[in-house]
XYZ file of C-alpha atoms in Angstrom:
316
model
C -15.289 32.278 -30.972
C -15.516 35.771 -32.288
C -12.774 37.053 -34.368
C -10.941 39.347 -31.612
C -11.044 36.483 -29.189
C -9.372 33.946 -31.658
C -6.759 36.617 -32.755
C -5.686 37.891 -29.299
C -5.275 34.837 -27.867
C -1.334 34.800 -28.626
C -0.711 37.872 -27.043
C -0.404 36.527 -23.348
C 2.474 38.637 -21.394
C 4.762 36.011 -20.035
C 8.066 37.979 -18.965
C 6.971 40.972 -20.474
C 9.173 44.395 -19.081
C 6.999 46.891 -16.951
C 8.121 50.109 -15.448
C 7.010 53.509 -13.986
C 8.892 56.544 -15.241
C 8.782 59.801 -13.868
C 9.982 63.038 -15.919
C 10.069 66.438 -15.446
C 10.047 68.630 -18.436
C 11.733 68.909 -21.053
C 12.236 65.189 -21.498
C 13.102 62.595 -24.120
C 13.680 59.381 -24.566
C 14.761 57.175 -27.478
C 13.615 53.768 -27.727
C 15.579 50.831 -29.591
C 14.657 48.278 -27.514
C 13.466 46.344 -30.998
C 10.592 45.193 -29.165
C 7.934 43.508 -31.292
C 4.685 45.818 -29.191
C 4.922 48.043 -26.343
C 1.885 49.653 -24.173
C 2.102 52.856 -22.548
C -0.367 54.341 -20.470
C -0.662 58.242 -18.690
C -1.063 58.549 -15.248
C -0.226 62.281 -14.729
C 0.692 64.153 -17.688
C 0.749 63.822 -21.602
C 3.535 62.383 -24.027
C 4.299 62.499 -27.809
C 5.052 59.312 -29.350
C 7.248 60.067 -32.462
C 7.681 56.819 -34.441
C 10.751 56.582 -37.009
C 8.765 57.260 -40.757
C 5.528 57.874 -38.771
C 3.248 60.675 -37.819
C 3.625 62.103 -34.016
C 0.570 60.966 -31.496
C -0.110 62.464 -28.924
C -0.909 60.463 -25.686
C -2.798 61.694 -22.368
C -4.353 60.501 -19.040
C -7.106 58.518 -19.482
C -5.346 56.996 -22.706
C -2.802 54.086 -23.857
C -0.487 53.824 -27.028
C 0.138 50.411 -28.711
C 3.592 51.046 -30.417
C 4.693 48.305 -32.951
C 8.105 47.096 -33.146
C 10.943 46.815 -34.027
C 11.193 50.110 -35.746
C 12.403 52.847 -33.179
C 10.778 55.233 -31.875
C 10.630 58.519 -29.560
C 8.468 59.795 -26.082
C 8.866 63.555 -25.455
C 7.120 65.988 -23.757
C 6.865 67.843 -27.218
C 7.682 66.948 -30.880
C 10.826 69.153 -30.875
C 12.702 68.245 -27.471
C 16.007 66.566 -28.337
C 16.408 62.633 -26.721
C 18.607 62.602 -23.895
C 18.475 58.856 -22.972
C 18.251 55.985 -25.623
C 16.693 52.627 -24.248
C 18.772 49.650 -25.625
C 17.667 45.757 -27.081
C 18.717 45.154 -23.500
C 16.166 47.371 -21.279
C 19.170 49.050 -20.151
C 19.283 52.982 -20.353
C 21.961 55.253 -21.387
C 22.696 58.809 -22.299
C 22.417 59.712 -25.570
C 25.595 61.999 -25.689
C 28.413 60.113 -24.063
C 26.608 57.008 -23.527
C 26.613 56.834 -19.862
C 24.692 53.639 -18.006
C 21.720 55.642 -15.982
C 19.893 52.221 -15.484
C 20.629 51.966 -11.957
C 21.480 55.779 -11.097
C 18.011 57.141 -12.157
C 15.967 53.868 -10.329
C 13.744 55.355 -8.196
C 12.701 51.712 -6.619
C 10.774 48.858 -7.548
C 10.147 49.036 -11.011
C 10.233 52.794 -11.001
C 12.826 54.924 -12.704
C 13.261 58.539 -13.440
C 13.391 62.275 -11.932
C 12.400 62.317 -8.175
C 9.024 64.454 -8.045
C 8.303 64.410 -11.245
C 5.348 65.749 -12.778
C 5.217 63.392 -15.469
C 3.886 60.019 -14.618
C 4.084 56.850 -17.551
C 3.539 53.388 -17.017
C 4.633 51.254 -19.838
C 4.811 47.622 -20.538
C 7.078 46.108 -23.624
C 6.079 42.058 -24.694
C 9.187 40.009 -25.301
C 7.078 37.972 -27.823
C 3.388 38.446 -28.367
C 3.283 35.293 -29.739
C 2.563 33.782 -33.187
C -1.445 33.868 -33.257
C -1.519 37.887 -32.211
C 0.938 38.429 -34.639
C -1.547 38.280 -37.364
C -3.495 40.833 -36.075
C -0.360 43.103 -34.842
C 0.656 43.205 -38.260
C -2.656 44.954 -39.214
C -2.551 47.733 -36.263
C -1.300 50.718 -37.226
C 2.358 51.979 -36.177
C 0.857 53.810 -33.216
C -2.782 53.125 -31.730
C -3.987 55.297 -29.210
C -7.442 54.850 -27.546
C -9.449 55.237 -24.117
C -8.564 52.846 -21.216
C -10.497 52.251 -18.572
C -9.024 54.542 -15.525
C -9.704 51.406 -12.953
C -7.277 49.380 -14.763
C -4.340 52.484 -15.150
C -5.213 52.858 -11.351
C -4.382 49.103 -10.378
C -1.886 48.855 -12.635
C -0.113 52.128 -11.007
C -0.592 50.451 -7.670
C 0.703 46.590 -8.208
C 3.735 48.010 -10.593
C 5.397 49.091 -7.449
C 4.939 45.749 -5.379
C 7.032 42.971 -4.586
C 4.324 40.222 -3.580
C 4.152 36.763 -4.557
C 3.328 35.740 -8.271
C 3.600 39.737 -8.771
C 4.952 39.137 -12.517
C 1.568 37.096 -13.326
C -0.435 39.841 -11.706
C 1.078 42.740 -13.916
C 1.328 40.392 -17.317
C -2.484 40.039 -16.750
C -3.043 43.690 -16.170
C -1.037 44.368 -19.480
C -2.989 42.265 -21.684
C -6.241 43.822 -20.312
C -4.598 47.204 -21.244
C -3.911 45.701 -25.066
C -7.120 43.910 -25.633
C -9.360 47.146 -24.366
C -7.298 49.445 -26.938
C -7.643 46.987 -29.736
C -11.322 46.011 -29.039
C -12.026 49.743 -29.051
C -10.114 50.512 -32.639
C -12.052 47.245 -34.277
C -15.468 48.816 -33.095
C -14.757 51.882 -34.422
C -13.634 50.145 -37.556
C -16.422 47.906 -38.153
C -15.233 45.756 -41.111
C -14.851 42.017 -41.543
C -15.798 41.052 -37.878
C -19.507 42.904 -38.166
C -19.830 41.938 -42.023
C -23.024 39.797 -42.300
C -20.977 37.455 -45.003
C -17.189 37.562 -43.491
C -18.036 37.752 -39.891
C -19.841 34.168 -39.785
C -17.278 32.871 -42.237
C -14.511 34.026 -39.710
C -15.869 32.692 -36.826
C -16.691 29.501 -38.266
C -12.474 28.954 -39.036
C -11.716 30.268 -35.664
C -13.951 27.708 -34.168
C -13.159 24.819 -36.034
C -9.808 25.285 -38.012
C -9.241 21.402 -38.093
C -12.357 20.813 -40.145
C -11.850 19.975 -43.947
C -13.411 23.397 -45.440
C -13.569 24.032 -48.560
C -14.757 27.373 -50.125
C -18.167 25.539 -51.091
C -18.670 24.036 -47.496
C -18.010 27.657 -45.711
C -20.278 29.022 -48.411
C -22.865 26.701 -47.693
C -23.026 27.192 -43.938
C -22.851 31.346 -44.415
C -25.704 30.860 -46.834
C -24.075 32.286 -49.606
C -22.650 31.273 -53.146
C -19.376 30.457 -53.250
C -18.305 33.174 -55.457
C -20.107 35.894 -53.104
C -18.091 34.533 -50.138
C -14.849 34.558 -52.060
C -15.545 38.068 -53.783
C -16.701 39.268 -50.273
C -14.107 37.738 -47.811
C -11.001 38.779 -49.779
C -12.325 42.118 -49.947
C -12.312 42.587 -46.232
C -9.836 40.334 -44.870
C -7.116 40.754 -47.671
C -6.654 37.630 -48.819
C -9.325 34.430 -49.953
C -10.983 31.942 -47.229
C -8.313 29.059 -47.719
C -5.403 31.305 -47.965
C -6.522 32.744 -44.666
C -6.884 29.346 -43.225
C -3.703 27.999 -44.425
C -2.412 31.294 -42.394
C -4.629 30.568 -39.069
C -3.641 27.153 -38.700
C 0.128 27.708 -39.590
C -0.144 30.668 -36.762
C -2.010 28.303 -34.346
C 0.793 25.545 -35.000
C 3.951 27.692 -34.150
C 2.361 28.558 -31.093
C 1.638 25.273 -29.866
C 5.556 24.132 -30.920
C 6.623 26.853 -28.653
C 5.698 24.467 -26.157
C 8.656 21.903 -25.955
C 6.612 19.117 -24.644
C 3.896 19.239 -27.885
C 4.756 16.820 -30.707
C 4.641 18.092 -34.348
C 2.095 15.229 -35.055
C -0.252 16.778 -32.100
C -0.062 19.992 -33.367
C -1.062 18.841 -36.668
C -4.122 17.101 -35.582
C -4.806 20.242 -33.711
C -4.838 22.632 -36.386
C -6.120 20.041 -39.183
C -3.000 18.363 -41.207
C -3.087 14.880 -41.790
C 0.006 13.811 -40.444
C 3.442 15.880 -39.308
C 4.937 15.255 -42.360
C 1.947 17.652 -44.380
C 2.396 20.136 -41.365
C 5.922 19.895 -42.027
C 6.030 20.950 -45.652
C 3.085 23.608 -45.304
C 5.018 25.361 -42.722
C 8.359 25.664 -44.374
C 6.393 26.501 -47.656
C 4.986 29.269 -45.808
C 7.407 29.972 -43.409
C 10.778 29.408 -44.884
C 11.628 26.958 -42.061
C 11.129 23.741 -40.891
C 8.766 23.350 -37.600
C 12.044 21.639 -35.553
C 14.175 24.787 -36.607
C 11.247 26.952 -35.845
C 10.865 25.553 -32.574
C 14.709 25.972 -31.606
C 14.620 29.752 -32.915
C 11.560 29.949 -30.495
C 12.837 28.038 -27.266
C 15.932 30.126 -27.482
C 14.137 33.709 -28.141
C 11.875 32.961 -25.273
C 14.764 31.821 -22.826
C 16.804 34.815 -23.716
C 13.799 37.463 -23.139
C 12.909 35.922 -19.716
C 16.872 36.164 -18.891
C 16.949 39.893 -20.084
C 13.567 40.755 -18.141
C 14.812 38.841 -15.072
C 18.430 40.697 -15.176
C 16.742 44.209 -15.401
C 13.908 43.267 -12.791
C 17.010 42.233 -10.447
């Protein structure tokens, strides 16, 4: 399993909020939904992404932008256009001046919103929860990442986003995932780095392919064909932490993802990620994450249910 595959196994959209927005300049939307990740792509026209505390980034046709939350940001036709609409945590839209709810009054049909006959068309998808494994990658991304996308995917999303066929949400979720993967894959390819390094790349693949194995720096270095010191030095330089610290974080991220499924027992999760017992996993989990697996599961299940309910309420 390559590093990108391993890191992107987490972000599988389950109840993503997808919408087609149509605007006429001048337009500006303030996004304060606190979503962990949003993906947007332009069909016609362009848009500025203005993150709070960050540099403005222009997104044009043939490109998609990934925006990490929960920091608010503004989308606009120009950098100096003042916000007219605010998007809240429940994906409801209101005017910035007066706070009038315009979620329904500006609806243009199925998953379509904005100004009739607008010249700017933007497709966007919001992940309610990108998944714990994916959070390791998302934390490494810039606040706003813009990259080229496959035009056929944009065209397909543009067609499917307004349809109401059976399993339509599943179709839209998978298209959104493909857009995300395409941008991230291109970004990582440009950066090179750990995945392409002759020492760190093979080490990462070994850890990802068999995280439950009783790895040590010595056994990992032996498999890669370098000394312990060389592996530790190069791995820390490119990844940002020593091999065993990375492995611990990877195992706990996998465990967190497994625990989101109520049918997964703590003991089975421990076995799958390389801990000898439920107690050992629980101890490590609380030490690193500050909450017990039971507390984490309760919060995650409640958050998943709330996100699904909010998406259903807006879509309905």
